[in-house]
PDB file of C-alpha atoms and ligand atoms in Angstrom:
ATOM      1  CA  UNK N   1     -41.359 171.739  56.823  1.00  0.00           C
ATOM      2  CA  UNK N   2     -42.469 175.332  57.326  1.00  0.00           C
ATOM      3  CA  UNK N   3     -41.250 176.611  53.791  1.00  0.00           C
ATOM      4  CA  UNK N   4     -43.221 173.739  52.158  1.00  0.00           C
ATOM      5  CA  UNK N   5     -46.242 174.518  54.021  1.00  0.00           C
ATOM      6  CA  UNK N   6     -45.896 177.692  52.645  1.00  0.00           C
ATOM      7  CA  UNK N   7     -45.636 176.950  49.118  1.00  0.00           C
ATOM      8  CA  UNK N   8     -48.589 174.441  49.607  1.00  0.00           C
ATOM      9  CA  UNK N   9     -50.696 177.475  50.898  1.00  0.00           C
ATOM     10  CA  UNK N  10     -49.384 179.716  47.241  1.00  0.00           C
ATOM     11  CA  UNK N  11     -51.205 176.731  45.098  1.00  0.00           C
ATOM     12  CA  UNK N  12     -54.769 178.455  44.789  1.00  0.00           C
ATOM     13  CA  UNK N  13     -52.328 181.243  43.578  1.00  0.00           C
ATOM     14  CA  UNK N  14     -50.454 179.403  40.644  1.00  0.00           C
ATOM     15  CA  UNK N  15     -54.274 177.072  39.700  1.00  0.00           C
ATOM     16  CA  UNK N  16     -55.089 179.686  36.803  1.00  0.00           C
ATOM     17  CA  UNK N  17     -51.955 179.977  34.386  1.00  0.00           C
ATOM     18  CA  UNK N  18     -52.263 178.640  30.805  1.00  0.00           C
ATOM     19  CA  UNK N  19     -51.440 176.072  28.391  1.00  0.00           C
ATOM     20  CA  UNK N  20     -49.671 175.650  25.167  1.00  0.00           C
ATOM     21  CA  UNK N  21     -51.831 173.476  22.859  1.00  0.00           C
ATOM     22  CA  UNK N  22     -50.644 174.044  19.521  1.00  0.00           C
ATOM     23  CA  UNK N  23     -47.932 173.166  18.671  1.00  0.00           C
ATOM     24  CA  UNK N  24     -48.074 170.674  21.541  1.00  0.00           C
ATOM     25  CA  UNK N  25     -46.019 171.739  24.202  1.00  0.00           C
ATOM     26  CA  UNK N  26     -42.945 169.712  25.769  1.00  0.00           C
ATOM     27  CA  UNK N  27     -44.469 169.532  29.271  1.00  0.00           C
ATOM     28  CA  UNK N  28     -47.161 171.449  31.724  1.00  0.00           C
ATOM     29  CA  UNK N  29     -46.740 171.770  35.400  1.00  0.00           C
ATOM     30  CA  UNK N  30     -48.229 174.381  36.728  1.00  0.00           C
ATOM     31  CA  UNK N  31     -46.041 174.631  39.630  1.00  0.00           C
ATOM     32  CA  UNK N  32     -43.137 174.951  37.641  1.00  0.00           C
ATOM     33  CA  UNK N  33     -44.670 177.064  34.601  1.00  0.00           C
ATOM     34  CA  UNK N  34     -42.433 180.359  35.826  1.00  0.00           C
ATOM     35  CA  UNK N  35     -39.285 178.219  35.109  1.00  0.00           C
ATOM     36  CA  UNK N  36     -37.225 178.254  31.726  1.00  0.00           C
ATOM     37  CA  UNK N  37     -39.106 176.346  29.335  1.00  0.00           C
ATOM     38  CA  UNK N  38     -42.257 175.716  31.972  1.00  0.00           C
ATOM     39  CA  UNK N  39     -39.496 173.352  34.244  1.00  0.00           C
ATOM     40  CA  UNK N  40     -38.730 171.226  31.246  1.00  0.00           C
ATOM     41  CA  UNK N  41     -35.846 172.147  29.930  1.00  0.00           C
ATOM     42  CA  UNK N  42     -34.733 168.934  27.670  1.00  0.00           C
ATOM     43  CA  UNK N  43     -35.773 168.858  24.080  1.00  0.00           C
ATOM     44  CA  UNK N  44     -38.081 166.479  23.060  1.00  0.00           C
ATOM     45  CA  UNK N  45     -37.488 163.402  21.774  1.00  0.00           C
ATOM     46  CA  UNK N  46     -39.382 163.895  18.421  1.00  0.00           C
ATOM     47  CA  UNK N  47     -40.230 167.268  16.922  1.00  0.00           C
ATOM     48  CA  UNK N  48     -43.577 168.470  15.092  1.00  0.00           C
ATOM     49  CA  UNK N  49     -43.383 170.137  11.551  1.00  0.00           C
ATOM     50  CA  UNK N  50     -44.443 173.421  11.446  1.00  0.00           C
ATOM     51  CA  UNK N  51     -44.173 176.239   8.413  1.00  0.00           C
ATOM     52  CA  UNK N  52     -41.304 177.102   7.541  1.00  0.00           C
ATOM     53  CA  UNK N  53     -42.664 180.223   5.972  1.00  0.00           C
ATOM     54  CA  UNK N  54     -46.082 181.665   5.679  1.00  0.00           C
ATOM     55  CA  UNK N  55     -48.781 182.665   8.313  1.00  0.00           C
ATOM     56  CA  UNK N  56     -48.943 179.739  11.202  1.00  0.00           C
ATOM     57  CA  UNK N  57     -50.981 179.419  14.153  1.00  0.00           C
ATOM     58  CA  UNK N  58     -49.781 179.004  17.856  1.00  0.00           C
ATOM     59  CA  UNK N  59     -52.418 178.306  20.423  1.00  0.00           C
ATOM     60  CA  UNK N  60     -52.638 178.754  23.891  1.00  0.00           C
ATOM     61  CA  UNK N  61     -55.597 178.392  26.368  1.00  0.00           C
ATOM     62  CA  UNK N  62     -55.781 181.183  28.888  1.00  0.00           C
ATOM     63  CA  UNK N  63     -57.084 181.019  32.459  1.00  0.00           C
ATOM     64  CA  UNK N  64     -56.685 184.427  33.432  1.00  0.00           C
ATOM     65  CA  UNK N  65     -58.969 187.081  32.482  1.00  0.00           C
ATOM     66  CA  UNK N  66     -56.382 189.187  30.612  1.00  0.00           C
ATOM     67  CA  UNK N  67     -52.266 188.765  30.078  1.00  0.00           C
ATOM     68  CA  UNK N  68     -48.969 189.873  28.201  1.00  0.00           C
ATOM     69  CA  UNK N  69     -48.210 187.116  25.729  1.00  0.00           C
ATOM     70  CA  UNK N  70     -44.979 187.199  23.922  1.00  0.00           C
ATOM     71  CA  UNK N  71     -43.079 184.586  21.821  1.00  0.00           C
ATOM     72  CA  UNK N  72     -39.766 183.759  21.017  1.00  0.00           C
ATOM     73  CA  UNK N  73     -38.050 181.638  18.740  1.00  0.00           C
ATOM     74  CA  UNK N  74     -34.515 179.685  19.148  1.00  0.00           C
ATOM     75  CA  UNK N  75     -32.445 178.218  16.684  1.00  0.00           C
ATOM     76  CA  UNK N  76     -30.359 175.770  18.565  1.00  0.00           C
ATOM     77  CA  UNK N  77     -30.754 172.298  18.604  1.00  0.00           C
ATOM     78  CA  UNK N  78     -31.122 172.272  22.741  1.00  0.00           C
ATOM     79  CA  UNK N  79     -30.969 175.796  23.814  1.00  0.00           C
ATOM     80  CA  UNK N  80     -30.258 176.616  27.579  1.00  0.00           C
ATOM     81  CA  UNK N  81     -30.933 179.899  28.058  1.00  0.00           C
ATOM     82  CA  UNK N  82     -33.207 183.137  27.094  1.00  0.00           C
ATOM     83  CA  UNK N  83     -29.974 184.029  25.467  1.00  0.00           C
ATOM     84  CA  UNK N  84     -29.963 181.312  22.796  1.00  0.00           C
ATOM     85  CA  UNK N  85     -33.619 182.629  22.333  1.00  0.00           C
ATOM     86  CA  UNK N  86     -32.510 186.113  21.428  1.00  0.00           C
ATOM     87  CA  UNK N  87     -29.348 185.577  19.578  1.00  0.00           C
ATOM     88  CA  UNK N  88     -28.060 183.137  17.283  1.00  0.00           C
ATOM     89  CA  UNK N  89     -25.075 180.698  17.231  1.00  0.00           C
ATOM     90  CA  UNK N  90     -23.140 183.087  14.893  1.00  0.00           C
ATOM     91  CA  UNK N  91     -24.171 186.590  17.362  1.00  0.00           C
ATOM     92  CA  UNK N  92     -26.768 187.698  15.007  1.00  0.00           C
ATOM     93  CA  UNK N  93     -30.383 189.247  16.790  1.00  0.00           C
ATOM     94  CA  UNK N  94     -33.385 186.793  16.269  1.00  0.00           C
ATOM     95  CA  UNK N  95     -36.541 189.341  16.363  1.00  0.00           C
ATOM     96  CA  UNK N  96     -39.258 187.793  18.548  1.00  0.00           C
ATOM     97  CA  UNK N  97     -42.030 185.746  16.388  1.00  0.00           C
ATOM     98  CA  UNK N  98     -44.406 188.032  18.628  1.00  0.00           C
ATOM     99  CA  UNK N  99     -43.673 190.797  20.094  1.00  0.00           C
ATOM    100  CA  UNK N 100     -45.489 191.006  23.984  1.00  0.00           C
ATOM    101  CA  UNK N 101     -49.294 192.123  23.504  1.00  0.00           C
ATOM    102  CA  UNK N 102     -52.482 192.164  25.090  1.00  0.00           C
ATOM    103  CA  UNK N 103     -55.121 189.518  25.599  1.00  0.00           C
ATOM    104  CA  UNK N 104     -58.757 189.638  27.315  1.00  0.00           C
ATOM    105  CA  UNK N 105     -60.629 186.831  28.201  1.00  0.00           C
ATOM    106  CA  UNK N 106     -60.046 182.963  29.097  1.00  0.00           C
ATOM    107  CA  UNK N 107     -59.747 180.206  26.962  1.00  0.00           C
ATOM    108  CA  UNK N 108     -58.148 179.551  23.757  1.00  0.00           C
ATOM    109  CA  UNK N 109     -56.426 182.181  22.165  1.00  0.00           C
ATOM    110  CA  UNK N 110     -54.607 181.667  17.949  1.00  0.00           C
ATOM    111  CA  UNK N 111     -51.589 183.995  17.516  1.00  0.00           C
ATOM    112  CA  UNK N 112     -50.413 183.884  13.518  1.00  0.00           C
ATOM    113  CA  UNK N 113     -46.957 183.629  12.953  1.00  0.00           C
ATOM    114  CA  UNK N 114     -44.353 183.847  10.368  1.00  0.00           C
ATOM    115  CA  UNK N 115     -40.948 182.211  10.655  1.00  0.00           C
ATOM    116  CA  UNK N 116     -40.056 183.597   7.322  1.00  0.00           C
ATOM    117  CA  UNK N 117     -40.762 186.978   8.266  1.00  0.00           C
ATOM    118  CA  UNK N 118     -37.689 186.984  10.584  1.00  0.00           C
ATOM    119  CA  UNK N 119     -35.557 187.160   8.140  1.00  0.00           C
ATOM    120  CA  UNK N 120     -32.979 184.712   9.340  1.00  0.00           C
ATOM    121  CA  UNK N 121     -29.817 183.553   8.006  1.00  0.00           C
ATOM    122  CA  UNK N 122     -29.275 179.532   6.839  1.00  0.00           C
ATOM    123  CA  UNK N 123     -33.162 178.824   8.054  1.00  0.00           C
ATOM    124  CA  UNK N 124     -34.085 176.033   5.446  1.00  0.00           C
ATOM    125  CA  UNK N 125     -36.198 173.162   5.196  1.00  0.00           C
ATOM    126  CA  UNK N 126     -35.536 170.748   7.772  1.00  0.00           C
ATOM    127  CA  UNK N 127     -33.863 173.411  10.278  1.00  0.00           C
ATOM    128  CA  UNK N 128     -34.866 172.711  13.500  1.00  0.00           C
ATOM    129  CA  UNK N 129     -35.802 175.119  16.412  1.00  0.00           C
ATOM    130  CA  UNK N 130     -37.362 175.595  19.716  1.00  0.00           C
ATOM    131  CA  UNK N 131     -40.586 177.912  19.993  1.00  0.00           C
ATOM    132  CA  UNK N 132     -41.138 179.506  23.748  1.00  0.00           C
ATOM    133  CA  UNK N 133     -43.983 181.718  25.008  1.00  0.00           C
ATOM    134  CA  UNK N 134     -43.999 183.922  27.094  1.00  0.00           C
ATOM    135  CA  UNK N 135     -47.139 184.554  29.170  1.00  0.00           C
ATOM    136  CA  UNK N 136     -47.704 186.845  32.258  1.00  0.00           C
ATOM    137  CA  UNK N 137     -51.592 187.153  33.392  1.00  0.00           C
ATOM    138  CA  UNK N 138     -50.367 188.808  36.750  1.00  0.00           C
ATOM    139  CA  UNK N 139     -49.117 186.196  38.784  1.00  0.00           C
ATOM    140  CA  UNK N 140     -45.826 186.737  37.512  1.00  0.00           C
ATOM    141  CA  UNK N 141     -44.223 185.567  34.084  1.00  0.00           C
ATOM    142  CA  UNK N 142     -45.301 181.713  32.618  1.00  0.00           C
ATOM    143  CA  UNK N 143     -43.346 179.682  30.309  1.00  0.00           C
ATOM    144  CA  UNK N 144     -43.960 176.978  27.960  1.00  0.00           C
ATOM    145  CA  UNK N 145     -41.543 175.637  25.095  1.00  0.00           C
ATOM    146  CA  UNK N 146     -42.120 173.201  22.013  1.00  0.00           C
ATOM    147  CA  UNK N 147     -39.723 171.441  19.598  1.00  0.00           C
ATOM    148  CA  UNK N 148     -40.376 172.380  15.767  1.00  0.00           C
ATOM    149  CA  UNK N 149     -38.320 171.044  12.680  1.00  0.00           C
ATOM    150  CA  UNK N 150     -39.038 173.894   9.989  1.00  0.00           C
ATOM    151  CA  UNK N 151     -40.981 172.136   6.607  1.00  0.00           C
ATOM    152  CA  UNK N 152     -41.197 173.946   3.547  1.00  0.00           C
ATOM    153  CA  UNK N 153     -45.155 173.906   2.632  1.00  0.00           C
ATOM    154  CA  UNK N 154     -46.003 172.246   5.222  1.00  0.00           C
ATOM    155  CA  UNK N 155     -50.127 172.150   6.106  1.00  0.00           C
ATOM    156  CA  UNK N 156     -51.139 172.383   9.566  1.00  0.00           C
ATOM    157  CA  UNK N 157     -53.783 169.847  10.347  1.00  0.00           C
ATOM    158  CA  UNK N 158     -57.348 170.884  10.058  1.00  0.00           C
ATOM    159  CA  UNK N 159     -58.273 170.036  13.473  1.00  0.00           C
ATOM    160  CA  UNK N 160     -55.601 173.157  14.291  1.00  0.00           C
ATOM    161  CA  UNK N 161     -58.683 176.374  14.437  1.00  0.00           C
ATOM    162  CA  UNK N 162     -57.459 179.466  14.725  1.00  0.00           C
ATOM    163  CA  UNK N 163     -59.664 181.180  16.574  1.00  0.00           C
ATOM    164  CA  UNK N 164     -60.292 183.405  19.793  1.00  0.00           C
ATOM    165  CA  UNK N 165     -62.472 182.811  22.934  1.00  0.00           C
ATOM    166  CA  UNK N 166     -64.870 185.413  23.681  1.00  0.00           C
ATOM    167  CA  UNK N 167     -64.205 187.324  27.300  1.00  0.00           C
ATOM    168  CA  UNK N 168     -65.294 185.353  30.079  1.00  0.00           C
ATOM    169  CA  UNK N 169     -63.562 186.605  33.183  1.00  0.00           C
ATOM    170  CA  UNK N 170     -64.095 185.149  36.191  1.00  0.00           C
ATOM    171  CA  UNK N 171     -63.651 186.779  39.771  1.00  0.00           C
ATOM    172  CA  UNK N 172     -61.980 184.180  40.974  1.00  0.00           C
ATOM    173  CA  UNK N 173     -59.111 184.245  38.730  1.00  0.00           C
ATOM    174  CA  UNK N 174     -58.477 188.521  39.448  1.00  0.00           C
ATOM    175  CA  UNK N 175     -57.883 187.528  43.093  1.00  0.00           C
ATOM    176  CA  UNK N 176     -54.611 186.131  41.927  1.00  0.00           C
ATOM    177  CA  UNK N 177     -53.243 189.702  40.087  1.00  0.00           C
ATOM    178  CA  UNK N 178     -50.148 190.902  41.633  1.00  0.00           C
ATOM    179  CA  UNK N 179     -49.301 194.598  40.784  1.00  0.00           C
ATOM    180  CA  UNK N 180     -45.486 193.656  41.122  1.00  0.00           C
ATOM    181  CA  UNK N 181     -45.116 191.689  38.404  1.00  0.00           C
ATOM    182  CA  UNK N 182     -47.899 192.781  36.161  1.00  0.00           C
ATOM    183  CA  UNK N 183     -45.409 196.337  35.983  1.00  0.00           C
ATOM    184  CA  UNK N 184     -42.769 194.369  34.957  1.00  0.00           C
ATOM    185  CA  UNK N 185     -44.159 192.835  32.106  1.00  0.00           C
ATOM    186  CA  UNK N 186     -46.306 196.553  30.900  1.00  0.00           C
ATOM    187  CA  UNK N 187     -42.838 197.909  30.247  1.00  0.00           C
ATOM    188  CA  UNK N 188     -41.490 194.861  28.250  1.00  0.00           C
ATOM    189  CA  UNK N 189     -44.450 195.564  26.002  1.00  0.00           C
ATOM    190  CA  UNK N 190     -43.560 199.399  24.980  1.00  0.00           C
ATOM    191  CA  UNK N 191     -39.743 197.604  24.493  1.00  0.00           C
ATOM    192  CA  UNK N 192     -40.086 194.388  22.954  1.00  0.00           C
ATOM    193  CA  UNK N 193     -36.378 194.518  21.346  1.00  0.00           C
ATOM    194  CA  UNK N 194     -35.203 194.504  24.972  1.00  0.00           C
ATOM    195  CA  UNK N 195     -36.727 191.567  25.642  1.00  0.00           C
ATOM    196  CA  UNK N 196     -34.232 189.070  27.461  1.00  0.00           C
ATOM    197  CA  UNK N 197     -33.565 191.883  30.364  1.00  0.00           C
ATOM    198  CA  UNK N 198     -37.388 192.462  30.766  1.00  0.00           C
ATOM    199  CA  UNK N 199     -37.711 188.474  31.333  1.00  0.00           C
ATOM    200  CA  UNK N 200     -35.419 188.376  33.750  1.00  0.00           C
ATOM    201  CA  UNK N 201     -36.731 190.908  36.033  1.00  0.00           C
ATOM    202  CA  UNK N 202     -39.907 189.895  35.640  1.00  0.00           C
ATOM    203  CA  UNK N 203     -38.785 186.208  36.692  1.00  0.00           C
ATOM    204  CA  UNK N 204     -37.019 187.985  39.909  1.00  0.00           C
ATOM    205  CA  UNK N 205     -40.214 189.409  40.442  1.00  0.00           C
ATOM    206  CA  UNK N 206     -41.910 186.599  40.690  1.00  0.00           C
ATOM    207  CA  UNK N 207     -39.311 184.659  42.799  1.00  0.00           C
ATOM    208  CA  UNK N 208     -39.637 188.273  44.807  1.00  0.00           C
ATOM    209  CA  UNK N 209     -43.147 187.309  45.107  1.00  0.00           C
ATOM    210  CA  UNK N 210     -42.688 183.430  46.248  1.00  0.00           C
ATOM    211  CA  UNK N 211     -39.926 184.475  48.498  1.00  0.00           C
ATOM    212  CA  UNK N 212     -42.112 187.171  50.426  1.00  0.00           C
ATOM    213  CA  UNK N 213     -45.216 184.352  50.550  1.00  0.00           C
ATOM    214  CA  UNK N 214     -43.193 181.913  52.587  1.00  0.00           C
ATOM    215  CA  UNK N 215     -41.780 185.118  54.930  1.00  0.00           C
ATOM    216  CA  UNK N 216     -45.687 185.877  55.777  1.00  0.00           C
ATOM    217  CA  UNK N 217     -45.933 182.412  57.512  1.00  0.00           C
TER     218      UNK N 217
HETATM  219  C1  NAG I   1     -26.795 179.369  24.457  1.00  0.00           C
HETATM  220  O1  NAG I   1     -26.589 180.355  25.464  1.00  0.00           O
HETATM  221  C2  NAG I   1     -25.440 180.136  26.273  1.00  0.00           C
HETATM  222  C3  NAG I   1     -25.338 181.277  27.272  1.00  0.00           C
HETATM  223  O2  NAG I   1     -26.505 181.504  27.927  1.00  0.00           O
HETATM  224  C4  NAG I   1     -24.190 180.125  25.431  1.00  0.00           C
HETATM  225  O3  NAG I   1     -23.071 179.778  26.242  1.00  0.00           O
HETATM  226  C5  NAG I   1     -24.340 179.103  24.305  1.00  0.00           C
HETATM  227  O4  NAG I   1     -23.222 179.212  23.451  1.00  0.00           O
HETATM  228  C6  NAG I   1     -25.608 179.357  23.514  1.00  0.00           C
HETATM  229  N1  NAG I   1     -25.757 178.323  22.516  1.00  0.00           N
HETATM  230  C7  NAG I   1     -25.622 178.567  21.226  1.00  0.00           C
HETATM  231  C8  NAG I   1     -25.748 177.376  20.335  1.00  0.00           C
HETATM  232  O5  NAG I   1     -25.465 179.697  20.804  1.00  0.00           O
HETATM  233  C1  NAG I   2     -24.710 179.928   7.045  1.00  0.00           C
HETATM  234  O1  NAG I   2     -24.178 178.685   6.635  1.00  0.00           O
HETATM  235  C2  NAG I   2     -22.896 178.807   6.054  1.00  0.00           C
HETATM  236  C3  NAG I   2     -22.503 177.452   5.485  1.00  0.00           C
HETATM  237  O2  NAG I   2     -22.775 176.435   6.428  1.00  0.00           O
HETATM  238  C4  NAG I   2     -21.911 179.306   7.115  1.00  0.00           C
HETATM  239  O3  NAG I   2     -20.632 179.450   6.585  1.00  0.00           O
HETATM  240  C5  NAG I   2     -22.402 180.651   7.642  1.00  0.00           C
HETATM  241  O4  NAG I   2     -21.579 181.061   8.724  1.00  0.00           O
HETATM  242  C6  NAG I   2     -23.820 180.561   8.122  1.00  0.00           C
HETATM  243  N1  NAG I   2     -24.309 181.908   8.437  1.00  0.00           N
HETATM  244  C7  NAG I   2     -24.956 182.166   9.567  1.00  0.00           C
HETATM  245  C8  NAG I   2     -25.343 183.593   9.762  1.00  0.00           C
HETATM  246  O5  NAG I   2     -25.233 181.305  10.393  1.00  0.00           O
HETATM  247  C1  NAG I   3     -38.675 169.171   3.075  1.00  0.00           C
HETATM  248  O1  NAG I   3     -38.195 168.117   3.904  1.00  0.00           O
HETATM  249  C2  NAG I   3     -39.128 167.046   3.982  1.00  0.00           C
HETATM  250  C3  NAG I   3     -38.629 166.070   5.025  1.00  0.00           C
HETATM  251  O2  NAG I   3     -37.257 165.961   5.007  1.00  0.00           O
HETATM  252  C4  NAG I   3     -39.258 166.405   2.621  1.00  0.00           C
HETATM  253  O3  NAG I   3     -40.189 165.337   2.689  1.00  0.00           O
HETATM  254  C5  NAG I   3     -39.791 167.458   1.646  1.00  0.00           C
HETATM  255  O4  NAG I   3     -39.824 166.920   0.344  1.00  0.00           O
HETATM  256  C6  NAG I   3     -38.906 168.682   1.663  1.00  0.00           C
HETATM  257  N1  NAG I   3     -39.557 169.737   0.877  1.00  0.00           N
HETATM  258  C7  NAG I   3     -38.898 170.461  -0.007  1.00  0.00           C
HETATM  259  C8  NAG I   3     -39.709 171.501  -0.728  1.00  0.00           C
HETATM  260  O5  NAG I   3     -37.715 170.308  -0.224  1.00  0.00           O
HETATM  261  C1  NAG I   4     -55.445 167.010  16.341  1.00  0.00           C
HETATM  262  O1  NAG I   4     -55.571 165.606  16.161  1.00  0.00           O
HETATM  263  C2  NAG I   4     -54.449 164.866  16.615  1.00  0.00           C
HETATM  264  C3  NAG I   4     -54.672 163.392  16.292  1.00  0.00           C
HETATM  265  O2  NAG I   4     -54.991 163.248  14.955  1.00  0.00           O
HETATM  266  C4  NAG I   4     -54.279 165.047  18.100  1.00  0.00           C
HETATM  267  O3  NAG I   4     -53.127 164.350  18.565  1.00  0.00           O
HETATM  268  C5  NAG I   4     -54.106 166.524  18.414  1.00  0.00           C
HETATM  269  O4  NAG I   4     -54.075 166.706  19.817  1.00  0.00           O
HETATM  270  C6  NAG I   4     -55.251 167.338  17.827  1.00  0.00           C
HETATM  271  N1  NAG I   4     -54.915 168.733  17.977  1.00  0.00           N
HETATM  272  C7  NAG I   4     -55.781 169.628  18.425  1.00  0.00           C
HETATM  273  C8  NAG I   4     -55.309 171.028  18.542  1.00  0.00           C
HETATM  274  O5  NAG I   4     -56.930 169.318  18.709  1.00  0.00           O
HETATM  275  C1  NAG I   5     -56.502 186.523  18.612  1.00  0.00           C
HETATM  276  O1  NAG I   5     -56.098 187.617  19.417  1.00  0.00           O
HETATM  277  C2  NAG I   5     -54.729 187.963  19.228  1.00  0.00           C
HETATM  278  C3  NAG I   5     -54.393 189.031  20.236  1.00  0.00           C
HETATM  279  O2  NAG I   5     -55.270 190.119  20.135  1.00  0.00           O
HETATM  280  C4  NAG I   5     -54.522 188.406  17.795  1.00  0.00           C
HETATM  281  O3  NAG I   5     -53.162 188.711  17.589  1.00  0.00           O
HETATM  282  C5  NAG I   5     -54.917 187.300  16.859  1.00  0.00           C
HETATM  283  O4  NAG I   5     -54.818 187.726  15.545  1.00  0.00           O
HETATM  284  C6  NAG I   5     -56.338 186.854  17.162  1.00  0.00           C
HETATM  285  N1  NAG I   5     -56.612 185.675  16.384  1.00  0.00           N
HETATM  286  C7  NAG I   5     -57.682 185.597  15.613  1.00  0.00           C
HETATM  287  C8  NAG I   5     -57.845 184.307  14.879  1.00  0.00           C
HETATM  288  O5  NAG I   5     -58.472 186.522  15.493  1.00  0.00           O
HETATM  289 CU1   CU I   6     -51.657 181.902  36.843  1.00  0.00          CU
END
């Protein structure tokens, strides 16, 4: 009883986070947003076209005044783990589709792609693959995945903008920074390439975080 009265009081905590609108994502929950995939880790059922080469838009909506947002690509057909995120079936490195950067403001934010770009082996039309981003705002690091199928020349539908909200911070949203895990993700940005250890200290640092909420009570 006590431990879940705990977690009830971290809500007001975890009520910011962000959303993956474009391509739709598999599943939001914000209570479960700092697990693999955003806590839904089973592919879904039908997968939305995206380019296979060529600039592309991913969109998020932000509700924290500024974050790290990274994004990673995986070319299984149901992959399990940050691993299968970072290197392929056959051992070979897949670069991140963005490395970690900056963002001010809330709201929607466009990040342009290139799958082609990355250089990978055997990626064709019709390949499939999972797209995962990475988010960290400073309550510790956010997931959220989406199922692609990779279509040569494909169009992205007009109602897609790629486009940037201006800054609107709000003070309510800096009351949930935490210094811990904000750290965590500054150094994954000057090391991008070393990506899959950074993400798993920064998800100990937020379980660090959870962990010493409950203790308080
Ligand atoms: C996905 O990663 C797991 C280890 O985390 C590995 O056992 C599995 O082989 C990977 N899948 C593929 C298709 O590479
Ligand atoms: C590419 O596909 C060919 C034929 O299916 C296969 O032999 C080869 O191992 C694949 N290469 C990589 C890097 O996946
Ligand atoms: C790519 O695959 C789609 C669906 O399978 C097909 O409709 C389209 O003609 C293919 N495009 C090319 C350039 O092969
Ligand atoms: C674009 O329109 C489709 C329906 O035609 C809708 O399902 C989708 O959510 C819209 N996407 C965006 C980003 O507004
Ligand atoms: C939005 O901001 C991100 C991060 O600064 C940037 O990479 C992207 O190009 C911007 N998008 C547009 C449409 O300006
Ligand atoms: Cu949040």
């Amino acid at each position: 009883m006590k431990p879940f009265l705990a977690l009830a009081a971290l809500v007001p905590l975890a009520a910011a986070h962000f959303t993956l609108d474009y391509p739709a994502t598999r599943g939001f929950d914000e209570d479960l947003e700092p697990q693999f995939c955003g806590g839904f880790p089973d592919v879904s059922s039908t997968r939305q076209p995206f380019p296979l080469s060529g600039s592309a838009p991913i969109l998020i909506d932000s509700h924290h005044p500024s974050a790290q947002v990274g994004i990673l690509i995986s070319l299984d057909s149901n992959p399990t783990s940050f691993d299968n995120f970072t290197t392929t079936s056959t051992g070979d490195a897949i670069p991140m589709l963005l490395p970690f950067g900056q963002i001010t403001g809330t709201g929607e934010f466009c990040f342009n792609v290139d799958v082609g770009s990355l250089g990978l082996s055997n990626v064709t039309n019709g390949t499939v693959a999972t797209i995962q981003v990475e988010f960290n705002g400073g309550d510790g690091l956010l997931l959220q995945c989406t199922d692609i199928v990779l279509v040569s020349d494909y169009i992205v539908p007009s109602n897609v903008t790629c486009a940037n909200a201006t800054a609107t911070a709000s003070a309510s949203d800096s009351a949930s920074s935490s210094a811990t895990a904000t750290g965590s993700m500054g150094s994954a940005t000057s090391t991008p390439a070393s990506g899959a250890n950074k993400v798993g200290a920064a998800v100990g640092a937020v379980l660090a975080v959870v962990g010493a909420g409950v203790l308080m009570l």
